[in-house]
Tab-separated table of C-alpha atoms and ligand atoms in Angstrom:
chain	number	residue	atom	x	y	z
A	23	MET	CA	136.799	-181.896	32.215
A	24	GLU	CA	139.566	-181.638	30.314
A	25	SER	CA	141.079	-178.040	29.085
A	26	TRP	CA	143.361	-177.514	26.407
A	27	ALA	CA	146.680	-176.235	26.515
A	28	SER	CA	148.384	-173.376	27.615
A	29	PRO	CA	150.582	-171.224	25.632
A	30	ASP	CA	153.524	-170.039	27.660
A	31	VAL	CA	154.357	-167.097	28.696
A	32	PRO	CA	157.239	-164.609	28.453
A	33	ARG	CA	158.468	-162.893	31.185
A	34	LEU	CA	159.241	-158.992	30.667
A	35	PRO	CA	161.321	-156.409	32.177
A	36	GLY	CA	160.182	-154.855	35.228
A	37	ALA	CA	156.660	-155.267	35.969
A	38	GLY	CA	153.036	-154.181	35.133
A	39	ARG	CA	151.053	-152.216	37.022
A	40	PRO	CA	148.292	-153.906	39.522
A	41	LEU	CA	144.834	-153.707	37.460
A	42	ALA	CA	141.913	-151.556	37.535
A	43	LEU	CA	138.425	-152.801	35.732
A	44	PHE	CA	135.272	-151.326	35.750
A	45	ASP	CA	133.246	-153.685	37.981
A	46	SER	CA	129.166	-153.160	36.953
A	47	ALA	CA	128.544	-153.760	40.654
A	48	THR	CA	129.940	-150.368	41.796
A	49	ARG	CA	129.840	-148.949	38.344
A	50	GLN	CA	133.332	-147.716	38.973
A	51	VAL	CA	136.919	-148.619	37.345
A	52	ARG	CA	138.397	-150.009	40.679
A	53	PRO	CA	141.804	-151.773	41.148
A	54	THR	CA	141.369	-155.655	41.071
A	55	ALA	CA	142.845	-156.343	44.233
A	56	PRO	CA	144.451	-159.638	44.552
A	57	GLY	CA	146.995	-160.982	46.793
A	58	ALA	CA	149.637	-163.683	45.239
A	59	GLN	CA	147.524	-165.515	43.097
A	60	ALA	CA	143.644	-164.266	41.398
A	61	ARG	CA	140.811	-165.867	41.043
A	62	LEU	CA	138.402	-165.362	38.378
A	63	TYR	CA	135.917	-167.198	36.820
A	64	VAL	CA	134.537	-166.734	33.418
A	65	CYS	CA	131.321	-168.373	32.492
A	66	GLY	CA	132.126	-170.006	29.322
A	67	ILE	CA	129.625	-171.710	26.584
A	68	THR	CA	126.709	-173.988	26.534
A	69	PRO	CA	128.124	-176.061	23.903
A	70	TYR	CA	125.237	-176.380	21.220
A	71	ASP	CA	127.073	-174.424	17.838
A	72	ALA	CA	130.386	-173.406	16.888
A	73	THR	CA	132.505	-170.895	18.528
A	74	HIS	CA	131.124	-167.544	16.878
A	75	MET	CA	133.121	-163.876	17.818
A	76	GLY	CA	130.907	-162.603	20.357
A	77	HIS	CA	132.220	-165.910	22.114
A	78	ALA	CA	135.655	-165.461	21.304
A	79	ALA	CA	135.623	-161.866	22.124
A	80	THR	CA	134.674	-162.487	25.430
A	81	TYR	CA	136.797	-164.690	25.936
A	82	MET	CA	139.595	-162.745	25.004
A	83	ALA	CA	139.454	-159.885	27.250
A	84	PHE	CA	139.265	-161.951	30.513
A	85	ASP	CA	142.490	-163.804	28.955
A	86	LEU	CA	143.618	-159.916	28.352
A	87	VAL	CA	142.626	-159.329	32.194
A	88	GLN	CA	144.992	-162.523	32.810
A	89	ARG	CA	147.635	-161.703	31.579
A	90	ALA	CA	147.585	-157.894	32.919
A	91	TRP	CA	147.751	-159.874	36.067
A	92	LEU	CA	150.698	-162.026	35.130
A	93	ASP	CA	152.439	-159.798	34.106
A	94	ALA	CA	151.680	-157.402	37.711
A	95	GLY	CA	153.322	-161.353	39.462
A	96	HIS	CA	150.691	-162.344	39.977
A	97	SER	CA	149.468	-166.387	39.883
A	98	VAL	CA	146.058	-166.974	38.146
A	99	HIS	CA	143.143	-169.432	39.313
A	100	TYR	CA	141.115	-169.694	36.183
A	101	VAL	CA	137.960	-171.519	36.614
A	102	GLN	CA	135.676	-172.161	33.394
A	103	ASN	CA	132.503	-174.004	32.877
A	104	VAL	CA	131.112	-176.075	30.575
A	105	THR	CA	126.535	-175.779	30.499
A	106	ASP	CA	126.954	-179.551	29.125
A	107	ILE	CA	123.506	-179.767	30.005
A	108	ASP	CA	120.542	-176.758	29.611
A	109	ASP	CA	117.575	-176.645	26.771
A	110	PRO	CA	119.381	-175.026	24.524
A	111	ILE	CA	121.478	-178.459	23.421
A	112	LEU	CA	117.998	-180.909	24.094
A	113	GLU	CA	116.523	-178.273	21.527
A	114	ARG	CA	119.242	-179.106	19.493
A	115	ALA	CA	119.631	-182.355	19.188
A	116	VAL	CA	115.010	-183.007	18.724
A	117	ALA	CA	116.053	-180.790	16.417
A	118	THR	CA	119.077	-182.537	14.500
A	119	GLY	CA	118.131	-186.388	16.403
A	120	GLN	CA	121.370	-186.365	17.803
A	121	ASP	CA	122.093	-186.929	20.791
A	122	TRP	CA	122.614	-184.568	23.037
A	123	ARG	CA	125.742	-185.727	24.378
A	124	GLU	CA	127.048	-185.763	21.072
A	125	ILE	CA	126.339	-182.397	20.550
A	126	ALA	CA	127.747	-181.352	23.205
A	127	LEU	CA	130.978	-183.038	23.232
A	128	ARG	CA	131.652	-181.940	20.099
A	129	GLU	CA	130.445	-178.727	20.311
A	130	THR	CA	133.042	-178.569	23.315
A	131	ALA	CA	136.231	-179.557	21.661
A	132	LEU	CA	135.741	-177.329	18.953
A	133	PHE	CA	135.825	-174.606	21.602
A	134	ARG	CA	139.176	-175.770	22.926
A	135	SER	CA	140.430	-176.243	20.019
A	136	ASP	CA	139.563	-172.488	18.847
A	137	MET	CA	140.378	-171.189	22.743
A	138	GLN	CA	144.265	-173.426	21.604
A	139	ALA	CA	144.073	-171.706	18.166
A	140	LEU	CA	144.083	-168.231	19.830
A	141	ARG	CA	145.993	-168.996	22.043
A	142	ALA	CA	143.738	-168.461	25.201
A	143	LEU	CA	145.127	-169.610	28.666
A	144	ALA	CA	143.319	-172.535	29.992
A	145	PRO	CA	141.674	-172.605	32.957
A	146	SER	CA	143.285	-174.565	36.139
A	147	HIS	CA	139.719	-175.789	36.396
A	148	TYR	CA	137.418	-176.367	33.249
A	149	VAL	CA	134.562	-178.212	34.448
A	150	GLY	CA	130.920	-178.662	33.059
A	151	ALA	CA	127.429	-178.749	34.249
A	152	VAL	CA	126.850	-182.852	34.006
A	153	GLU	CA	130.109	-183.724	36.792
A	154	SER	CA	129.571	-180.747	39.135
A	155	ILE	CA	125.361	-182.103	39.938
A	156	PRO	CA	126.336	-183.823	43.259
A	157	SER	CA	127.682	-179.944	43.944
A	158	VAL	CA	125.080	-178.650	42.986
A	159	VAL	CA	122.789	-181.000	45.137
A	160	ARG	CA	124.185	-180.056	47.653
A	161	CYS	CA	124.313	-176.167	47.369
A	162	ILE	CA	120.574	-176.639	47.000
A	163	GLN	CA	120.242	-178.613	49.780
A	164	ALA	CA	122.299	-175.268	52.243
A	165	LEU	CA	120.589	-172.905	50.667
A	166	HIS	CA	117.044	-174.790	51.816
A	167	ALA	CA	118.738	-175.040	55.029
A	168	ARG	CA	118.233	-171.220	54.933
A	169	GLY	CA	114.924	-171.348	53.602
A	170	SER	CA	114.996	-169.997	50.502
A	171	VAL	CA	114.091	-173.279	48.105
A	172	TYR	CA	110.620	-173.720	47.279
A	173	THR	CA	108.907	-176.535	45.130
A	174	VAL	CA	106.208	-175.597	42.177
A	175	GLY	CA	104.400	-178.664	40.807
A	176	PRO	CA	103.542	-179.446	37.506
A	177	ASP	CA	104.264	-176.946	34.301
A	178	ARG	CA	100.119	-176.339	32.834
A	179	ASP	CA	101.572	-179.051	29.951
A	180	GLY	CA	101.053	-181.068	32.396
A	181	SER	CA	104.542	-182.951	31.340
A	182	ALA	CA	106.537	-182.624	34.857
A	183	GLY	CA	107.029	-185.943	36.626
A	184	PRO	CA	105.215	-187.390	39.376
A	185	PRO	CA	104.397	-185.785	43.274
A	186	GLY	CA	107.080	-185.277	45.530
A	187	GLN	CA	109.443	-184.514	41.759
A	188	ASP	CA	107.883	-181.426	41.792
A	189	ASP	CA	110.496	-178.643	40.668
A	190	LEU	CA	112.331	-176.913	43.451
A	191	TYR	CA	113.160	-172.693	42.921
A	192	PHE	CA	115.142	-170.193	44.699
A	193	ASP	CA	113.225	-167.312	46.950
A	194	VAL	CA	114.754	-163.710	45.421
A	195	THR	CA	113.057	-162.489	48.150
A	196	SER	CA	115.495	-163.797	50.999
A	197	ASP	CA	118.744	-162.144	49.502
A	198	PRO	CA	118.319	-158.568	51.141
A	199	LEU	CA	120.725	-156.863	48.840
A	200	PHE	CA	118.759	-158.548	45.630
A	201	GLY	CA	119.466	-156.299	42.407
A	202	GLU	CA	123.551	-155.401	44.107
A	203	VAL	CA	125.112	-156.569	41.159
A	204	SER	CA	122.458	-155.444	37.723
A	205	HIS	CA	120.602	-152.466	39.586
A	206	LEU	CA	118.640	-152.909	37.650
A	207	ASP	CA	114.250	-151.270	37.816
A	208	GLU	CA	112.229	-154.332	38.501
A	209	GLY	CA	110.542	-153.842	34.922
A	210	GLN	CA	114.234	-154.297	33.102
A	211	MET	CA	114.882	-157.536	35.519
A	212	LEU	CA	111.560	-158.935	34.572
A	213	GLN	CA	112.530	-157.998	30.501
A	214	ALA	CA	115.862	-159.284	31.040
A	215	PHE	CA	115.014	-162.805	32.912
A	216	ALA	CA	112.276	-163.216	30.094
A	217	GLU	CA	114.585	-162.605	27.343
A	218	ARG	CA	117.153	-164.850	28.872
A	219	GLY	CA	116.317	-168.082	30.001
A	220	GLY	CA	113.611	-167.040	33.293
A	221	ASP	CA	110.323	-167.918	33.223
A	222	PRO	CA	108.335	-165.048	35.097
A	223	HIS	CA	105.053	-166.451	33.954
A	224	ARG	CA	105.119	-169.826	35.542
A	225	PRO	CA	101.841	-170.471	37.450
A	226	GLY	CA	102.399	-171.345	41.868
A	227	LYS	CA	106.075	-169.261	41.352
A	228	ARG	CA	105.855	-166.639	44.835
A	229	ASN	CA	107.899	-163.855	43.016
A	230	ALA	CA	107.328	-163.360	38.705
A	231	LEU	CA	111.733	-163.251	38.663
A	232	ASP	CA	112.645	-166.453	41.005
A	233	PRO	CA	114.620	-168.689	39.395
A	234	LEU	CA	114.136	-172.622	38.667
A	235	LEU	CA	117.028	-174.350	41.036
A	236	TRP	CA	116.660	-177.545	40.448
A	237	ARG	CA	113.888	-179.066	37.009
A	238	ALA	CA	112.347	-182.478	38.058
A	239	ALA	CA	112.394	-185.555	34.893
A	240	ARG	CA	110.057	-185.115	32.533
A	241	PRO	CA	109.785	-187.652	30.158
A	242	GLY	CA	112.801	-187.824	27.443
A	243	GLU	CA	114.715	-185.504	28.669
A	244	PRO	CA	118.537	-186.887	31.163
A	245	ALA	CA	118.050	-186.700	34.409
A	246	TRP	CA	120.200	-187.566	37.722
A	247	ASP	CA	119.249	-188.774	40.355
A	248	PRO	CA	120.303	-186.925	43.087
A	249	GLU	CA	120.118	-189.721	45.727
A	250	ALA	CA	123.881	-190.474	44.697
A	251	SER	CA	124.981	-187.074	45.895
A	252	GLY	CA	123.908	-188.151	49.703
A	253	LYS	CA	120.849	-187.026	52.122
A	254	GLY	CA	120.074	-183.646	53.024
A	255	GLY	CA	117.068	-181.861	54.762
A	256	LEU	CA	115.196	-181.156	51.666
A	257	ASP	CA	113.867	-184.454	49.251
A	258	ILE	CA	115.027	-184.090	46.040
A	259	GLY	CA	114.123	-186.563	43.094
A	260	PRO	CA	115.355	-186.963	39.974
A	261	GLY	CA	116.353	-183.710	37.553
A	262	ARG	CA	118.382	-181.341	36.063
A	263	PRO	CA	120.242	-178.478	37.986
A	264	GLY	CA	119.211	-174.637	36.564
A	265	TRP	CA	121.454	-172.458	35.328
A	266	HIS	CA	123.015	-169.909	37.332
A	267	ILE	CA	123.128	-172.859	40.692
A	268	GLU	CA	125.784	-174.589	37.850
A	269	CYS	CA	128.370	-171.828	38.198
A	270	VAL	CA	128.061	-171.238	41.706
A	271	ALA	CA	128.119	-174.830	42.726
A	272	ILE	CA	131.733	-174.631	40.263
A	273	ALA	CA	133.035	-171.424	41.710
A	274	MET	CA	132.517	-172.155	45.385
A	275	ASP	CA	133.630	-175.961	45.061
A	276	THR	CA	137.105	-174.587	42.605
A	277	LEU	CA	137.036	-170.889	44.032
A	278	GLY	CA	134.778	-170.139	47.331
A	279	MET	CA	133.313	-166.340	48.198
A	280	ALA	CA	134.656	-163.188	47.682
A	281	PHE	CA	137.140	-164.285	44.676
A	282	ASP	CA	138.039	-161.431	42.292
A	283	VAL	CA	136.344	-161.297	39.182
A	284	GLN	CA	133.436	-162.689	37.664
A	285	GLY	CA	133.234	-162.498	34.548
A	286	GLY	CA	131.249	-162.396	30.858
A	287	GLY	CA	128.997	-160.668	28.197
A	288	SER	CA	126.770	-158.492	29.582
A	289	ASP	CA	124.121	-160.585	28.289
A	290	LEU	CA	125.062	-162.244	31.932
A	291	LEU	CA	124.780	-159.082	34.118
A	292	PHE	CA	121.014	-160.020	34.228
A	293	PRO	CA	119.866	-162.645	36.045
A	294	HIS	CA	122.860	-164.723	35.643
A	295	HIS	CA	125.595	-163.144	37.967
A	296	GLU	CA	122.623	-161.707	39.934
A	297	MET	CA	121.754	-164.668	40.655
A	298	GLY	CA	124.366	-166.552	41.278
A	299	ALA	CA	125.478	-163.807	44.030
A	300	ALA	CA	121.786	-164.591	45.370
A	301	HIS	CA	122.416	-167.721	45.596
A	302	ALA	CA	126.258	-167.461	47.349
A	303	GLU	CA	125.456	-164.865	49.015
A	304	VAL	CA	122.178	-166.784	50.573
A	305	MET	CA	123.833	-170.227	50.709
A	306	THR	CA	126.769	-168.675	53.019
A	307	GLY	CA	125.834	-165.799	54.935
A	308	GLU	CA	129.169	-164.266	53.390
A	309	TRP	CA	129.633	-160.869	51.477
A	310	PRO	CA	130.744	-160.716	48.359
A	311	PHE	CA	130.176	-163.737	46.260
A	312	ALA	CA	133.027	-162.046	44.038
A	313	ARG	CA	134.291	-158.861	44.797
A	314	HIS	CA	134.414	-157.624	41.090
A	315	TYR	CA	131.598	-158.293	38.078
A	316	VAL	CA	132.981	-157.715	34.625
A	317	HIS	CA	131.152	-157.607	31.673
A	318	THR	CA	132.349	-157.342	27.993
A	319	GLY	CA	130.400	-155.390	25.241
A	320	MET	CA	127.867	-157.667	23.057
A	321	VAL	CA	129.911	-158.092	19.172
A	322	GLY	CA	127.255	-158.275	16.729
A	323	LEU	CA	126.363	-158.325	13.297
A	324	ASP	CA	124.367	-156.274	10.380
A	325	GLY	CA	122.811	-154.198	12.924
A	326	GLN	CA	121.681	-156.997	15.525
A	327	LYS	CA	123.507	-158.866	18.672
A	328	MET	CA	125.565	-161.923	16.902
A	329	SER	CA	123.495	-164.985	18.998
A	330	LYS	CA	122.982	-169.134	17.799
A	331	SER	CA	119.822	-168.336	17.759
A	332	LEU	CA	119.557	-165.540	15.634
A	333	GLY	CA	121.714	-167.655	13.030
A	334	ASN	CA	124.405	-164.575	12.370
A	335	LEU	CA	127.113	-166.140	12.848
A	336	VAL	CA	130.807	-165.657	12.043
A	337	PHE	CA	132.926	-168.840	13.177
A	338	VAL	CA	136.500	-168.780	14.132
A	339	SER	CA	136.360	-172.653	13.467
A	340	ARG	CA	135.048	-171.205	9.598
A	341	LEU	CA	137.734	-167.983	9.306
A	342	ARG	CA	140.414	-171.350	10.174
A	343	GLU	CA	139.458	-173.416	8.521
A	344	ALA	CA	139.778	-171.011	5.327
A	345	GLY	CA	143.674	-170.367	6.812
A	346	THR	CA	142.744	-166.564	8.267
A	347	ASP	CA	145.511	-166.519	10.837
A	348	PRO	CA	143.915	-166.557	14.551
A	349	MET	CA	147.080	-163.974	14.812
A	350	ALA	CA	144.289	-162.116	13.333
A	351	ILE	CA	141.501	-163.228	14.561
A	352	ARG	CA	142.943	-162.521	17.904
A	353	LEU	CA	143.751	-158.012	16.365
A	354	ALA	CA	140.523	-157.830	14.959
A	355	LEU	CA	139.123	-158.201	18.614
A	356	ALA	CA	142.031	-156.188	20.435
A	357	ALA	CA	141.347	-153.633	18.590
A	358	HIS	CA	137.677	-152.870	19.925
A	359	HIS	CA	137.863	-151.992	23.711
A	360	TYR	CA	135.847	-154.773	25.727
A	361	TRP	CA	133.456	-152.782	27.478
A	362	HIS	CA	131.829	-151.281	24.129
A	363	ASP	CA	128.884	-152.927	21.875
A	364	TRP	CA	131.018	-153.263	18.667
A	365	GLU	CA	129.753	-154.741	14.950
A	366	TRP	CA	132.666	-158.277	13.066
A	367	THR	CA	133.088	-156.230	9.883
A	368	ASP	CA	135.263	-157.690	6.963
A	369	GLY	CA	136.475	-155.193	6.740
A	370	GLY	CA	137.621	-154.764	10.548
A	371	LEU	CA	139.700	-158.245	9.977
A	372	ALA	CA	141.554	-156.359	6.519
A	373	GLU	CA	142.526	-153.798	9.257
A	374	ALA	CA	144.217	-156.783	11.164
A	375	GLN	CA	146.043	-158.194	8.765
A	376	ALA	CA	147.908	-155.968	7.106
A	377	ARG	CA	148.808	-154.617	11.515
A	378	LEU	CA	149.787	-157.962	11.957
A	379	ALA	CA	151.983	-158.677	8.345
A	380	ARG	CA	153.622	-155.314	9.943
A	381	TRP	CA	154.082	-155.966	13.361
A	382	ARG	CA	155.811	-159.065	11.938
A	383	GLN	CA	157.842	-157.724	9.975
A	384	ALA	CA	158.638	-155.018	12.763
A	385	ALA	CA	159.593	-158.324	14.889
A	386	SER	CA	161.697	-159.197	12.623
A	387	LEU	CA	164.327	-155.859	11.483
A	388	GLU	CA	167.886	-156.677	12.863
A	389	SER	CA	167.160	-154.297	15.410
A	390	GLY	CA	164.775	-150.292	16.321
A	391	PRO	CA	164.284	-147.986	18.427
A	392	ASP	CA	164.445	-148.762	22.215
A	393	PHE	CA	161.120	-150.387	23.096
A	394	GLU	CA	161.154	-149.596	26.623
A	395	PRO	CA	158.865	-146.539	26.565
A	396	THR	CA	156.369	-148.580	24.268
A	397	LEU	CA	156.459	-151.490	26.963
A	398	ALA	CA	155.418	-148.661	29.418
A	399	ARG	CA	153.111	-147.701	27.777
A	400	MET	CA	151.509	-150.713	27.156
A	401	ARG	CA	151.165	-151.670	30.481
A	402	ALA	CA	149.891	-147.968	31.680
A	403	VAL	CA	147.140	-148.701	29.593
A	404	LEU	CA	146.087	-152.258	29.731
A	405	SER	CA	146.371	-151.805	33.345
A	406	ASP	CA	143.645	-149.166	33.259
A	407	ASP	CA	140.285	-150.823	32.419
A	408	LEU	CA	141.851	-152.481	29.942
A	409	ASP	CA	142.309	-150.680	26.961
A	410	SER	CA	144.413	-152.444	24.475
A	411	PRO	CA	143.234	-150.038	21.634
A	412	SER	CA	145.505	-148.125	23.228
A	413	ALA	CA	148.027	-150.880	23.294
A	414	LEU	CA	147.356	-151.312	19.597
A	415	THR	CA	148.321	-148.094	18.628
A	416	ALA	CA	151.373	-147.747	20.757
A	417	VAL	CA	152.762	-150.901	18.984
A	418	ASP	CA	151.526	-149.282	15.582
A	419	ARG	CA	153.681	-146.536	16.516
A	420	TRP	CA	157.231	-148.350	17.376
A	421	CYS	CA	156.438	-150.596	14.373
A	422	ASP	CA	156.271	-147.308	12.136
A	423	GLU	CA	159.107	-145.604	13.670
A	424	ALA	CA	161.190	-149.303	13.142
A	425	LEU	CA	160.250	-149.029	9.531
A	426	SER	CA	160.705	-145.584	8.764
A	427	ARG	CA	163.281	-144.724	10.556
A	428	GLY	CA	165.171	-148.001	11.774
A	429	GLY	CA	166.858	-147.359	14.881
A	430	ARG	CA	170.024	-148.999	17.380
A	431	ASP	CA	168.798	-151.060	19.816
A	432	ALA	CA	169.297	-154.615	18.920
A	433	GLY	CA	167.273	-156.455	21.813
A	434	ALA	CA	164.307	-153.640	20.396
A	435	PRO	CA	162.819	-155.814	18.172
A	436	ALA	CA	162.684	-159.678	20.314
A	437	LEU	CA	161.506	-157.009	23.035
A	438	MET	CA	158.911	-156.024	21.259
A	439	ALA	CA	157.386	-159.520	20.414
A	440	ALA	CA	157.718	-160.284	23.623
A	441	ALA	CA	155.215	-157.936	24.925
A	442	CYS	CA	152.781	-158.895	21.781
A	443	ASP	CA	153.307	-162.260	22.949
A	444	ALA	CA	153.139	-161.940	27.071
A	445	LEU	CA	150.703	-159.018	27.097
A	446	LEU	CA	148.149	-159.797	24.117
A	447	GLY	CA	148.616	-163.180	22.635
A	448	VAL	CA	150.199	-162.118	19.816
A	449	ASP	CA	152.757	-164.681	18.611
A	450	LEU	CA	154.850	-163.044	16.092
A	451	SER	CA	157.166	-165.949	15.359
B	1	5CA	N1	127.188	-171.056	29.535
B	1	5CA	C1	126.290	-169.876	29.462
B	1	5CA	C2	126.773	-169.193	30.554
B	1	5CA	S1	127.410	-169.748	32.727
B	1	5CA	C3	126.411	-169.057	28.166
B	1	5CA	O1	126.461	-167.930	27.997
B	1	5CA	N2	126.791	-169.745	27.337
B	1	5CA	S2	127.020	-169.110	25.850
B	1	5CA	O2	127.073	-170.254	25.176
B	1	5CA	O3	125.859	-168.355	25.521
B	1	5CA	O4	128.205	-167.794	25.626
B	1	5CA	C4	128.685	-168.058	25.864
B	1	5CA	C5	129.829	-166.407	27.062
B	1	5CA	O5	130.031	-165.555	25.661
B	1	5CA	C6	129.276	-165.899	27.590
B	1	5CA	O6	130.009	-165.067	28.705
B	1	5CA	C7	128.872	-165.363	27.193
B	1	5CA	O7	127.891	-163.832	28.150
B	1	5CA	C8	129.430	-164.690	25.727
B	1	5CA	N3	128.351	-163.807	24.340
B	1	5CA	C9	127.974	-164.290	24.246
B	1	5CA	N4	126.910	-163.449	22.961
B	1	5CA	C10	128.115	-163.167	22.517
B	1	5CA	C11	128.102	-162.032	21.702
B	1	5CA	N5	127.278	-161.344	21.269
B	1	5CA	N6	129.031	-160.581	22.381
B	1	5CA	C12	130.052	-160.864	23.505
B	1	5CA	N7	130.107	-161.932	23.966
B	1	5CA	C13	129.038	-162.545	23.884
B	2	ZN	ZN1	127.450	-168.914	34.238
């Protein structure tokens, strides 16, 4: 799938420090230890509605991760998926009378333009679920070879396909490490599973937590024929992929096992990232799927998680249409530490706009105080679990001094602008 145009990243003098991030699986801030090339997978959107501030906060956090790696001298292999076939898109299609493909294409295009406006670094692979179906089928065959796939017959409403075209499920007990990512107890897992796309009560499953791998064709739903993917040991009828196996197939195709960071919002910790790790590790017999599992906090509005299903959304595209500078949106997001839950407010955006104006004013000075100590401070706090609020405060201090007392360093304002661009993605020109 087409990605978007990536902004240039200026090179700064010296080099950033190795990046440490909070890993949900070990519950510690640990150094990310990428080789020359850092490998990152971030779970992408399900394109049935526009990008809201919660999505933007998540993608901007992983943008800062990449900028810290680049500053520390690594290249980055960044992969993001698009869940361009799943229940919410089909439900939206029914509700609006539109074709599901049209919805997915339109919302994905809007997401790309939002990301480009926010100056997000583009993924080197931007991959849709639909185009990954042959890989998904190969993964299911590999899981079958390990004995971890079973079939479940028609739904209670009888809507499953004809016999022989049952749904396919993954047996979570085939993974001895199941639970290693989220550390939730069974009750918490069951609750999260039910809330986030799982079907704990479906009759015929071996374990309530077993996730769907392949949904057999239902009348009126799109379906793909796995025959096109080549024969495997399991006879798979026409249907569509489950959610977790989609991200595993895409990550395995592009990054392989033991990539550096698997990222997404904290709503993906369970079941999505737990199931992904289980699928990949059972399928390959290797460990780990990802070296770090990194989760961003949930952004809310009016005391509730911002979510498409709740309808309490502030859209990036609406703010852009209303003339809000995307750089102010970035600053409003970076003012919160990435793993905190926080609330989007108009006041927060107004503060970011005032900050942006002040930073631009300071960047346009003919000289200022030496910026090197501020750059060192920005690098130190960002490398320490991506403390972006402290990085903003460091820049604020330099701007205060530059604007109140001035300084004699003629290169300082340009270095300050380059640092904001390279490390924070904020263009002050
Ligand atoms: N397509 C799947 C991932 S494979 C999905 O969760 N799509 S999504 O459109 O629902 O969310 C896209 C990304 O935004 C995910 O990483 C999700 O964790 C994150 N996200 C969703 N809502 C919020 C929110 N309110 N605050 C912060 N991040 C959020
Ligand atoms: Zn995902």
